[in-house]
mmCIF file with all atom_site columns, C-alpha atoms in Angstrom:
data_model
loop_
_atom_site.group_PDB
_atom_site.id
_atom_site.type_symbol
_atom_site.label_atom_id
_atom_site.label_alt_id
_atom_site.label_comp_id
_atom_site.label_asym_id
_atom_site.label_entity_id
_atom_site.label_seq_id
_atom_site.pdbx_PDB_ins_code
_atom_site.Cartn_x
_atom_site.Cartn_y
_atom_site.Cartn_z
_atom_site.occupancy
_atom_site.B_iso_or_equiv
_atom_site.pdbx_formal_charge
_atom_site.auth_seq_id
_atom_site.auth_comp_id
_atom_site.auth_asym_id
_atom_site.auth_atom_id
_atom_site.pdbx_PDB_model_num
ATOM 1   C CA . UNK E 1 1   ? 119.310 108.298 120.273 1.00 63.00 ? 22  UNK E CA 1
ATOM 2   C CA . UNK E 1 2   ? 118.619 104.551 119.182 1.00 67.00 ? 23  UNK E CA 1
ATOM 3   C CA . UNK E 1 3   ? 119.714 101.752 122.745 1.00 61.00 ? 24  UNK E CA 1
ATOM 4   C CA . UNK E 1 4   ? 120.210 98.617  122.809 1.00 68.00 ? 25  UNK E CA 1
ATOM 5   C CA . UNK E 1 5   ? 117.548 95.848  121.304 1.00 73.00 ? 26  UNK E CA 1
ATOM 6   C CA . UNK E 1 6   ? 115.907 98.237  119.804 1.00 74.00 ? 27  UNK E CA 1
ATOM 7   C CA . UNK E 1 7   ? 119.505 99.412  118.046 1.00 77.00 ? 28  UNK E CA 1
ATOM 8   C CA . UNK E 1 8   ? 120.087 94.956  117.793 1.00 82.00 ? 29  UNK E CA 1
ATOM 9   C CA . UNK E 1 9   ? 116.831 95.675  115.281 1.00 82.00 ? 30  UNK E CA 1
ATOM 10  C CA . UNK E 1 10  ? 117.753 98.522  113.282 1.00 81.00 ? 31  UNK E CA 1
ATOM 11  C CA . UNK E 1 11  ? 121.756 97.036  112.774 1.00 84.00 ? 32  UNK E CA 1
ATOM 12  C CA . UNK E 1 12  ? 119.748 94.276  111.739 1.00 88.00 ? 33  UNK E CA 1
ATOM 13  C CA . UNK E 1 13  ? 117.313 95.490  109.126 1.00 89.00 ? 34  UNK E CA 1
ATOM 14  C CA . UNK E 1 14  ? 120.754 97.833  107.480 1.00 87.00 ? 35  UNK E CA 1
ATOM 15  C CA . UNK E 1 15  ? 122.823 94.573  107.600 1.00 88.00 ? 36  UNK E CA 1
ATOM 16  C CA . UNK E 1 16  ? 119.770 92.616  105.792 1.00 88.00 ? 37  UNK E CA 1
ATOM 17  C CA . UNK E 1 17  ? 119.487 95.659  103.164 1.00 83.00 ? 38  UNK E CA 1
ATOM 18  C CA . UNK E 1 18  ? 123.608 96.219  102.564 1.00 85.00 ? 39  UNK E CA 1
ATOM 19  C CA . UNK E 1 19  ? 123.388 92.402  102.027 1.00 88.00 ? 40  UNK E CA 1
ATOM 20  C CA . UNK E 1 20  ? 121.286 92.764  99.696  1.00 87.00 ? 41  UNK E CA 1
ATOM 21  C CA . UNK E 1 21  ? 122.604 95.573  97.619  1.00 84.00 ? 42  UNK E CA 1
ATOM 22  C CA . UNK E 1 22  ? 125.682 94.384  98.462  1.00 86.00 ? 43  UNK E CA 1
ATOM 23  C CA . UNK E 1 23  ? 126.290 98.061  99.827  1.00 88.00 ? 44  UNK E CA 1
ATOM 24  C CA . UNK E 1 24  ? 128.269 99.730  102.678 1.00 88.00 ? 45  UNK E CA 1
ATOM 25  C CA . UNK E 1 25  ? 127.019 98.757  105.655 1.00 92.00 ? 46  UNK E CA 1
ATOM 26  C CA . UNK E 1 26  ? 127.594 102.373 107.688 1.00 91.00 ? 47  UNK E CA 1
ATOM 27  C CA . UNK E 1 27  ? 125.896 104.009 105.077 1.00 91.00 ? 48  UNK E CA 1
ATOM 28  C CA . UNK E 1 28  ? 122.996 102.425 104.488 1.00 91.00 ? 49  UNK E CA 1
ATOM 29  C CA . UNK E 1 29  ? 122.474 102.343 108.521 1.00 91.00 ? 50  UNK E CA 1
ATOM 30  C CA . UNK E 1 30  ? 122.624 105.652 108.482 1.00 89.00 ? 51  UNK E CA 1
ATOM 31  C CA . UNK E 1 31  ? 119.901 106.528 105.280 1.00 90.00 ? 52  UNK E CA 1
ATOM 32  C CA . UNK E 1 32  ? 118.187 103.911 107.396 1.00 92.00 ? 53  UNK E CA 1
ATOM 33  C CA . UNK E 1 33  ? 118.260 105.434 111.098 1.00 92.00 ? 54  UNK E CA 1
ATOM 34  C CA . UNK E 1 34  ? 117.585 109.220 108.771 1.00 90.00 ? 55  UNK E CA 1
ATOM 35  C CA . UNK E 1 35  ? 114.586 108.433 106.435 1.00 92.00 ? 56  UNK E CA 1
ATOM 36  C CA . UNK E 1 36  ? 112.407 106.936 109.982 1.00 93.00 ? 57  UNK E CA 1
ATOM 37  C CA . UNK E 1 37  ? 113.682 110.126 112.018 1.00 92.00 ? 58  UNK E CA 1
ATOM 38  C CA . UNK E 1 38  ? 112.560 112.572 109.255 1.00 92.00 ? 59  UNK E CA 1
ATOM 39  C CA . UNK E 1 39  ? 108.987 110.484 108.020 1.00 94.00 ? 60  UNK E CA 1
ATOM 40  C CA . UNK E 1 40  ? 108.063 109.457 111.804 1.00 93.00 ? 61  UNK E CA 1
ATOM 41  C CA . UNK E 1 41  ? 108.951 106.396 111.880 1.00 94.00 ? 62  UNK E CA 1
ATOM 42  C CA . UNK E 1 42  ? 108.722 103.238 115.383 1.00 93.00 ? 63  UNK E CA 1
ATOM 43  C CA . UNK E 1 43  ? 111.926 101.900 115.917 1.00 88.00 ? 64  UNK E CA 1
ATOM 44  C CA . UNK E 1 44  ? 110.108 98.806  114.928 1.00 92.00 ? 65  UNK E CA 1
ATOM 45  C CA . UNK E 1 45  ? 109.278 99.320  111.739 1.00 94.00 ? 66  UNK E CA 1
ATOM 46  C CA . UNK E 1 46  ? 112.755 98.849  110.947 1.00 93.00 ? 67  UNK E CA 1
ATOM 47  C CA . UNK E 1 47  ? 112.194 96.499  108.409 1.00 93.00 ? 68  UNK E CA 1
ATOM 48  C CA . UNK E 1 48  ? 109.565 97.323  106.516 1.00 95.00 ? 69  UNK E CA 1
ATOM 49  C CA . UNK E 1 49  ? 111.788 100.547 105.849 1.00 94.00 ? 70  UNK E CA 1
ATOM 50  C CA . UNK E 1 50  ? 114.338 98.768  104.521 1.00 94.00 ? 71  UNK E CA 1
ATOM 51  C CA . UNK E 1 51  ? 112.444 97.230  102.821 1.00 93.00 ? 72  UNK E CA 1
ATOM 52  C CA . UNK E 1 52  ? 111.029 100.026 101.282 1.00 94.00 ? 73  UNK E CA 1
ATOM 53  C CA . UNK E 1 53  ? 114.617 101.996 100.668 1.00 94.00 ? 74  UNK E CA 1
ATOM 54  C CA . UNK E 1 54  ? 115.828 98.371  98.152  1.00 93.00 ? 75  UNK E CA 1
ATOM 55  C CA . UNK E 1 55  ? 112.339 98.456  96.593  1.00 93.00 ? 76  UNK E CA 1
ATOM 56  C CA . UNK E 1 56  ? 113.147 102.345 95.981  1.00 93.00 ? 77  UNK E CA 1
ATOM 57  C CA . UNK E 1 57  ? 116.802 101.121 94.339  1.00 92.00 ? 78  UNK E CA 1
ATOM 58  C CA . UNK E 1 58  ? 115.367 98.269  92.771  1.00 91.00 ? 79  UNK E CA 1
ATOM 59  C CA . UNK E 1 59  ? 112.596 100.654 91.197  1.00 92.00 ? 80  UNK E CA 1
ATOM 60  C CA . UNK E 1 60  ? 115.245 102.625 89.530  1.00 92.00 ? 81  UNK E CA 1
ATOM 61  C CA . UNK E 1 61  ? 118.436 103.270 88.335  1.00 93.00 ? 82  UNK E CA 1
ATOM 62  C CA . UNK E 1 62  ? 120.768 103.661 91.777  1.00 92.00 ? 83  UNK E CA 1
ATOM 63  C CA . UNK E 1 63  ? 122.631 101.828 93.752  1.00 91.00 ? 84  UNK E CA 1
ATOM 64  C CA . UNK E 1 64  ? 122.027 101.947 98.078  1.00 90.00 ? 85  UNK E CA 1
ATOM 65  C CA . UNK E 1 65  ? 125.172 103.898 98.583  1.00 89.00 ? 86  UNK E CA 1
ATOM 66  C CA . UNK E 1 66  ? 124.098 106.621 95.840  1.00 93.00 ? 87  UNK E CA 1
ATOM 67  C CA . UNK E 1 67  ? 120.593 106.154 97.039  1.00 90.00 ? 88  UNK E CA 1
ATOM 68  C CA . UNK E 1 68  ? 121.774 107.015 100.627 1.00 88.00 ? 89  UNK E CA 1
ATOM 69  C CA . UNK E 1 69  ? 124.095 109.815 100.270 1.00 88.00 ? 90  UNK E CA 1
ATOM 70  C CA . UNK E 1 70  ? 121.775 111.905 98.540  1.00 91.00 ? 91  UNK E CA 1
ATOM 71  C CA . UNK E 1 71  ? 118.386 110.820 100.033 1.00 89.00 ? 92  UNK E CA 1
ATOM 72  C CA . UNK E 1 72  ? 119.173 113.734 103.352 1.00 87.00 ? 93  UNK E CA 1
ATOM 73  C CA . UNK E 1 73  ? 118.457 116.658 100.426 1.00 91.00 ? 94  UNK E CA 1
ATOM 74  C CA . UNK E 1 74  ? 115.008 114.800 100.106 1.00 95.00 ? 95  UNK E CA 1
ATOM 75  C CA . UNK E 1 75  ? 113.305 113.214 102.837 1.00 93.00 ? 96  UNK E CA 1
ATOM 76  C CA . UNK E 1 76  ? 112.930 116.465 105.428 1.00 92.00 ? 97  UNK E CA 1
ATOM 77  C CA . UNK E 1 77  ? 110.833 118.768 103.227 1.00 95.00 ? 98  UNK E CA 1
ATOM 78  C CA . UNK E 1 78  ? 109.222 115.574 101.506 1.00 96.00 ? 99  UNK E CA 1
ATOM 79  C CA . UNK E 1 79  ? 107.994 114.693 105.206 1.00 94.00 ? 100 UNK E CA 1
ATOM 80  C CA . UNK E 1 80  ? 106.991 118.548 106.232 1.00 94.00 ? 101 UNK E CA 1
ATOM 81  C CA . UNK E 1 81  ? 105.073 117.994 103.266 1.00 95.00 ? 102 UNK E CA 1
ATOM 82  C CA . UNK E 1 82  ? 102.993 115.286 104.410 1.00 95.00 ? 103 UNK E CA 1
ATOM 83  C CA . UNK E 1 83  ? 104.641 112.895 101.452 1.00 95.00 ? 104 UNK E CA 1
ATOM 84  C CA . UNK E 1 84  ? 105.258 109.476 102.592 1.00 94.00 ? 105 UNK E CA 1
ATOM 85  C CA . UNK E 1 85  ? 108.266 107.907 102.219 1.00 94.00 ? 106 UNK E CA 1
ATOM 86  C CA . UNK E 1 86  ? 106.124 105.691 98.756  1.00 94.00 ? 107 UNK E CA 1
ATOM 87  C CA . UNK E 1 87  ? 105.504 108.758 97.155  1.00 93.00 ? 108 UNK E CA 1
ATOM 88  C CA . UNK E 1 88  ? 108.667 110.304 97.889  1.00 94.00 ? 109 UNK E CA 1
ATOM 89  C CA . UNK E 1 89  ? 110.404 106.909 96.917  1.00 93.00 ? 110 UNK E CA 1
ATOM 90  C CA . UNK E 1 90  ? 108.813 106.353 94.011  1.00 93.00 ? 111 UNK E CA 1
ATOM 91  C CA . UNK E 1 91  ? 109.156 109.432 92.629  1.00 93.00 ? 112 UNK E CA 1
ATOM 92  C CA . UNK E 1 92  ? 113.587 109.176 93.220  1.00 94.00 ? 113 UNK E CA 1
ATOM 93  C CA . UNK E 1 93  ? 112.953 105.443 91.234  1.00 94.00 ? 114 UNK E CA 1
ATOM 94  C CA . UNK E 1 94  ? 111.633 107.790 88.773  1.00 94.00 ? 115 UNK E CA 1
ATOM 95  C CA . UNK E 1 95  ? 113.749 110.141 87.419  1.00 94.00 ? 116 UNK E CA 1
ATOM 96  C CA . UNK E 1 96  ? 116.444 107.949 88.346  1.00 95.00 ? 117 UNK E CA 1
ATOM 97  C CA . UNK E 1 97  ? 114.502 104.538 85.878  1.00 93.00 ? 118 UNK E CA 1
ATOM 98  C CA . UNK E 1 98  ? 115.226 107.577 83.494  1.00 92.00 ? 119 UNK E CA 1
ATOM 99  C CA . UNK E 1 99  ? 118.393 108.287 83.763  1.00 93.00 ? 120 UNK E CA 1
ATOM 100 C CA . UNK E 1 100 ? 119.030 111.346 86.537  1.00 95.00 ? 121 UNK E CA 1
ATOM 101 C CA . UNK E 1 101 ? 122.201 110.105 89.366  1.00 96.00 ? 122 UNK E CA 1
ATOM 102 C CA . UNK E 1 102 ? 120.133 110.136 92.452  1.00 95.00 ? 123 UNK E CA 1
ATOM 103 C CA . UNK E 1 103 ? 122.153 113.569 93.655  1.00 95.00 ? 124 UNK E CA 1
ATOM 104 C CA . UNK E 1 104 ? 120.271 115.041 91.299  1.00 96.00 ? 125 UNK E CA 1
ATOM 105 C CA . UNK E 1 105 ? 116.908 113.720 91.266  1.00 96.00 ? 126 UNK E CA 1
ATOM 106 C CA . UNK E 1 106 ? 116.655 114.218 95.272  1.00 96.00 ? 127 UNK E CA 1
ATOM 107 C CA . UNK E 1 107 ? 117.797 117.981 94.121  1.00 96.00 ? 128 UNK E CA 1
ATOM 108 C CA . UNK E 1 108 ? 114.985 118.358 91.768  1.00 96.00 ? 129 UNK E CA 1
ATOM 109 C CA . UNK E 1 109 ? 112.485 116.843 94.229  1.00 96.00 ? 130 UNK E CA 1
ATOM 110 C CA . UNK E 1 110 ? 112.979 118.818 97.626  1.00 96.00 ? 131 UNK E CA 1
ATOM 111 C CA . UNK E 1 111 ? 113.333 122.375 95.105  1.00 96.00 ? 132 UNK E CA 1
ATOM 112 C CA . UNK E 1 112 ? 109.342 120.696 93.367  1.00 95.00 ? 133 UNK E CA 1
ATOM 113 C CA . UNK E 1 113 ? 107.880 120.059 96.734  1.00 96.00 ? 134 UNK E CA 1
ATOM 114 C CA . UNK E 1 114 ? 109.426 122.824 98.421  1.00 96.00 ? 135 UNK E CA 1
ATOM 115 C CA . UNK E 1 115 ? 107.761 125.535 95.056  1.00 94.00 ? 136 UNK E CA 1
ATOM 116 C CA . UNK E 1 116 ? 104.280 123.780 95.830  1.00 95.00 ? 137 UNK E CA 1
ATOM 117 C CA . UNK E 1 117 ? 104.723 123.551 99.960  1.00 94.00 ? 138 UNK E CA 1
ATOM 118 C CA . UNK E 1 118 ? 105.377 127.617 99.322  1.00 93.00 ? 139 UNK E CA 1
ATOM 119 C CA . UNK E 1 119 ? 104.513 128.706 95.743  1.00 93.00 ? 140 UNK E CA 1
ATOM 120 C CA . UNK E 1 120 ? 106.322 132.842 94.922  1.00 92.00 ? 141 UNK E CA 1
ATOM 121 C CA . UNK E 1 121 ? 104.021 135.395 93.805  1.00 91.00 ? 142 UNK E CA 1
ATOM 122 C CA . UNK E 1 122 ? 104.540 134.422 89.944  1.00 90.00 ? 143 UNK E CA 1
ATOM 123 C CA . UNK E 1 123 ? 103.462 130.976 89.967  1.00 92.00 ? 144 UNK E CA 1
ATOM 124 C CA . UNK E 1 124 ? 100.656 132.285 92.090  1.00 91.00 ? 145 UNK E CA 1
ATOM 125 C CA . UNK E 1 125 ? 99.595  133.805 89.712  1.00 89.00 ? 146 UNK E CA 1
ATOM 126 C CA . UNK E 1 126 ? 99.740  131.421 86.800  1.00 88.00 ? 147 UNK E CA 1
ATOM 127 C CA . UNK E 1 127 ? 98.212  129.171 88.441  1.00 91.00 ? 148 UNK E CA 1
ATOM 128 C CA . UNK E 1 128 ? 95.340  131.154 88.850  1.00 89.00 ? 149 UNK E CA 1
ATOM 129 C CA . UNK E 1 129 ? 95.094  131.956 85.594  1.00 87.00 ? 150 UNK E CA 1
ATOM 130 C CA . UNK E 1 130 ? 94.713  128.002 84.996  1.00 89.00 ? 151 UNK E CA 1
ATOM 131 C CA . UNK E 1 131 ? 92.100  127.830 87.585  1.00 90.00 ? 152 UNK E CA 1
ATOM 132 C CA . UNK E 1 132 ? 93.533  126.197 90.736  1.00 93.00 ? 153 UNK E CA 1
ATOM 133 C CA . UNK E 1 133 ? 94.238  127.806 93.327  1.00 93.00 ? 154 UNK E CA 1
ATOM 134 C CA . UNK E 1 134 ? 97.782  127.189 94.891  1.00 93.00 ? 155 UNK E CA 1
ATOM 135 C CA . UNK E 1 135 ? 96.369  127.859 98.720  1.00 93.00 ? 156 UNK E CA 1
ATOM 136 C CA . UNK E 1 136 ? 94.465  125.173 98.075  1.00 94.00 ? 157 UNK E CA 1
ATOM 137 C CA . UNK E 1 137 ? 97.342  122.941 95.982  1.00 94.00 ? 158 UNK E CA 1
ATOM 138 C CA . UNK E 1 138 ? 99.971  123.671 98.883  1.00 94.00 ? 159 UNK E CA 1
ATOM 139 C CA . UNK E 1 139 ? 97.575  123.085 101.568 1.00 94.00 ? 160 UNK E CA 1
ATOM 140 C CA . UNK E 1 140 ? 97.129  118.925 100.441 1.00 95.00 ? 161 UNK E CA 1
ATOM 141 C CA . UNK E 1 141 ? 100.125 118.409 98.788  1.00 95.00 ? 162 UNK E CA 1
ATOM 142 C CA . UNK E 1 142 ? 100.340 115.697 101.125 1.00 93.00 ? 163 UNK E CA 1
ATOM 143 C CA . UNK E 1 143 ? 96.912  114.307 101.222 1.00 94.00 ? 164 UNK E CA 1
ATOM 144 C CA . UNK E 1 144 ? 97.591  114.472 97.174  1.00 95.00 ? 165 UNK E CA 1
ATOM 145 C CA . UNK E 1 145 ? 100.638 113.210 96.994  1.00 93.00 ? 166 UNK E CA 1
ATOM 146 C CA . UNK E 1 146 ? 103.523 114.588 94.290  1.00 92.00 ? 167 UNK E CA 1
ATOM 147 C CA . UNK E 1 147 ? 101.501 112.419 91.922  1.00 91.00 ? 168 UNK E CA 1
ATOM 148 C CA . UNK E 1 148 ? 97.720  113.767 92.324  1.00 93.00 ? 169 UNK E CA 1
ATOM 149 C CA . UNK E 1 149 ? 98.615  117.472 92.423  1.00 94.00 ? 170 UNK E CA 1
ATOM 150 C CA . UNK E 1 150 ? 101.449 117.364 89.684  1.00 91.00 ? 171 UNK E CA 1
ATOM 151 C CA . UNK E 1 151 ? 97.978  115.179 87.593  1.00 94.00 ? 172 UNK E CA 1
ATOM 152 C CA . UNK E 1 152 ? 96.447  118.841 88.462  1.00 95.00 ? 173 UNK E CA 1
ATOM 153 C CA . UNK E 1 153 ? 98.554  121.010 86.952  1.00 93.00 ? 174 UNK E CA 1
ATOM 154 C CA . UNK E 1 154 ? 98.678  119.441 84.318  1.00 91.00 ? 175 UNK E CA 1
ATOM 155 C CA . UNK E 1 155 ? 95.071  118.595 83.675  1.00 93.00 ? 176 UNK E CA 1
ATOM 156 C CA . UNK E 1 156 ? 94.987  121.922 83.822  1.00 91.00 ? 177 UNK E CA 1
ATOM 157 C CA . UNK E 1 157 ? 97.526  123.305 81.597  1.00 90.00 ? 178 UNK E CA 1
ATOM 158 C CA . UNK E 1 158 ? 96.201  120.510 78.562  1.00 90.00 ? 179 UNK E CA 1
ATOM 159 C CA . UNK E 1 159 ? 92.761  122.037 79.921  1.00 89.00 ? 180 UNK E CA 1
ATOM 160 C CA . UNK E 1 160 ? 93.819  126.280 78.598  1.00 85.00 ? 181 UNK E CA 1
ATOM 161 C CA . UNK E 1 161 ? 95.525  124.746 75.926  1.00 86.00 ? 182 UNK E CA 1
ATOM 162 C CA . UNK E 1 162 ? 94.573  126.056 72.520  1.00 84.00 ? 183 UNK E CA 1
ATOM 163 C CA . UNK E 1 163 ? 96.960  125.466 69.273  1.00 81.00 ? 184 UNK E CA 1
ATOM 164 C CA . UNK E 1 164 ? 100.084 124.713 70.812  1.00 77.00 ? 185 UNK E CA 1
ATOM 165 C CA . UNK E 1 165 ? 99.984  127.405 73.280  1.00 75.00 ? 186 UNK E CA 1
ATOM 166 C CA . UNK E 1 166 ? 98.431  127.953 76.807  1.00 74.00 ? 187 UNK E CA 1
ATOM 167 C CA . UNK E 1 167 ? 96.001  130.783 77.390  1.00 73.00 ? 188 UNK E CA 1
ATOM 168 C CA . UNK E 1 168 ? 95.221  132.165 80.715  1.00 68.00 ? 189 UNK E CA 1
ATOM 169 C CA . UNK E 1 169 ? 91.811  133.245 81.799  1.00 64.00 ? 190 UNK E CA 1
ATOM 170 C CA . UNK E 1 170 ? 92.656  136.150 83.626  1.00 53.00 ? 191 UNK E CA 1
ATOM 171 C CA . UNK E 1 171 ? 89.288  136.198 85.605  1.00 48.00 ? 192 UNK E CA 1
ATOM 172 C CA . UNK E 1 172 ? 90.178  133.737 87.568  1.00 52.00 ? 193 UNK E CA 1
ATOM 173 C CA . UNK E 1 173 ? 93.674  134.984 87.701  1.00 50.00 ? 194 UNK E CA 1
ATOM 174 C CA . UNK E 1 174 ? 91.286  138.229 89.805  1.00 50.00 ? 195 UNK E CA 1
ATOM 175 C CA . UNK E 1 175 ? 88.965  136.123 91.174  1.00 52.00 ? 196 UNK E CA 1
ATOM 176 C CA . UNK E 1 176 ? 91.179  134.329 92.949  1.00 54.00 ? 197 UNK E CA 1
ATOM 177 C CA . UNK E 1 177 ? 93.618  137.309 93.621  1.00 54.00 ? 198 UNK E CA 1
ATOM 178 C CA . UNK E 1 178 ? 90.566  139.389 94.724  1.00 53.00 ? 199 UNK E CA 1
ATOM 179 C CA . UNK E 1 179 ? 89.966  136.445 97.021  1.00 58.00 ? 200 UNK E CA 1
ATOM 180 C CA . UNK E 1 180 ? 93.850  136.132 98.798  1.00 57.00 ? 201 UNK E CA 1
ATOM 181 C CA . UNK E 1 181 ? 93.449  139.645 99.556  1.00 53.00 ? 202 UNK E CA 1
ATOM 182 C CA . UNK E 1 182 ? 89.625  139.755 100.819 1.00 56.00 ? 203 UNK E CA 1
ATOM 183 C CA . UNK E 1 183 ? 91.835  137.292 103.459 1.00 61.00 ? 204 UNK E CA 1
ATOM 184 C CA . UNK E 1 184 ? 94.719  138.874 104.096 1.00 58.00 ? 205 UNK E CA 1
ATOM 185 C CA . UNK E 1 185 ? 92.196  141.927 105.209 1.00 58.00 ? 206 UNK E CA 1
ATOM 186 C CA . UNK E 1 186 ? 89.667  139.905 108.106 1.00 68.00 ? 207 UNK E CA 1
ATOM 187 C CA . UNK E 1 187 ? 93.304  139.304 109.197 1.00 70.00 ? 208 UNK E CA 1
ATOM 188 C CA . UNK E 1 188 ? 94.628  142.104 110.101 1.00 70.00 ? 209 UNK E CA 1
ATOM 189 C CA . UNK E 1 189 ? 93.881  143.789 113.375 1.00 62.00 ? 210 UNK E CA 1
#
């Protein structure tokens, strides 16, 4: 909860954003405070965060109200992954720019981030076949960002594509699986 002068400053930033975007103040204020909370911004950063949200709508094909109604789907998981508001907002703007709705874009982003954070056995095995350590990919998601992480994945796929088919390296797969098994055995009491 935000009180006193801090609340007025946050409301002022939300009002300016709502005015710029011709959006409902209540929805904008809700999006602003939720984003500030999820990404651990200080109350004094309200104007900065609002300007970032305005930049997302300006860079994509979505209104402030559409973004305000959908951000809650991705903000928290993105923050847990160590992704910044800039990275998350940039991905949202890009997806909507290519015709995806704000709701669908935030749900897809959330799903992608969750799967990168905790890949299932099938994904881990496929990545190993491409020479990618899924644990390393997951643990460095925040510092590499979505763009850097996807670059690793697409480069590995391109490097393993022969005559239009992706060829997985079973030796890499076996070596990474063996390394994971050894770590799990060492962790046993």
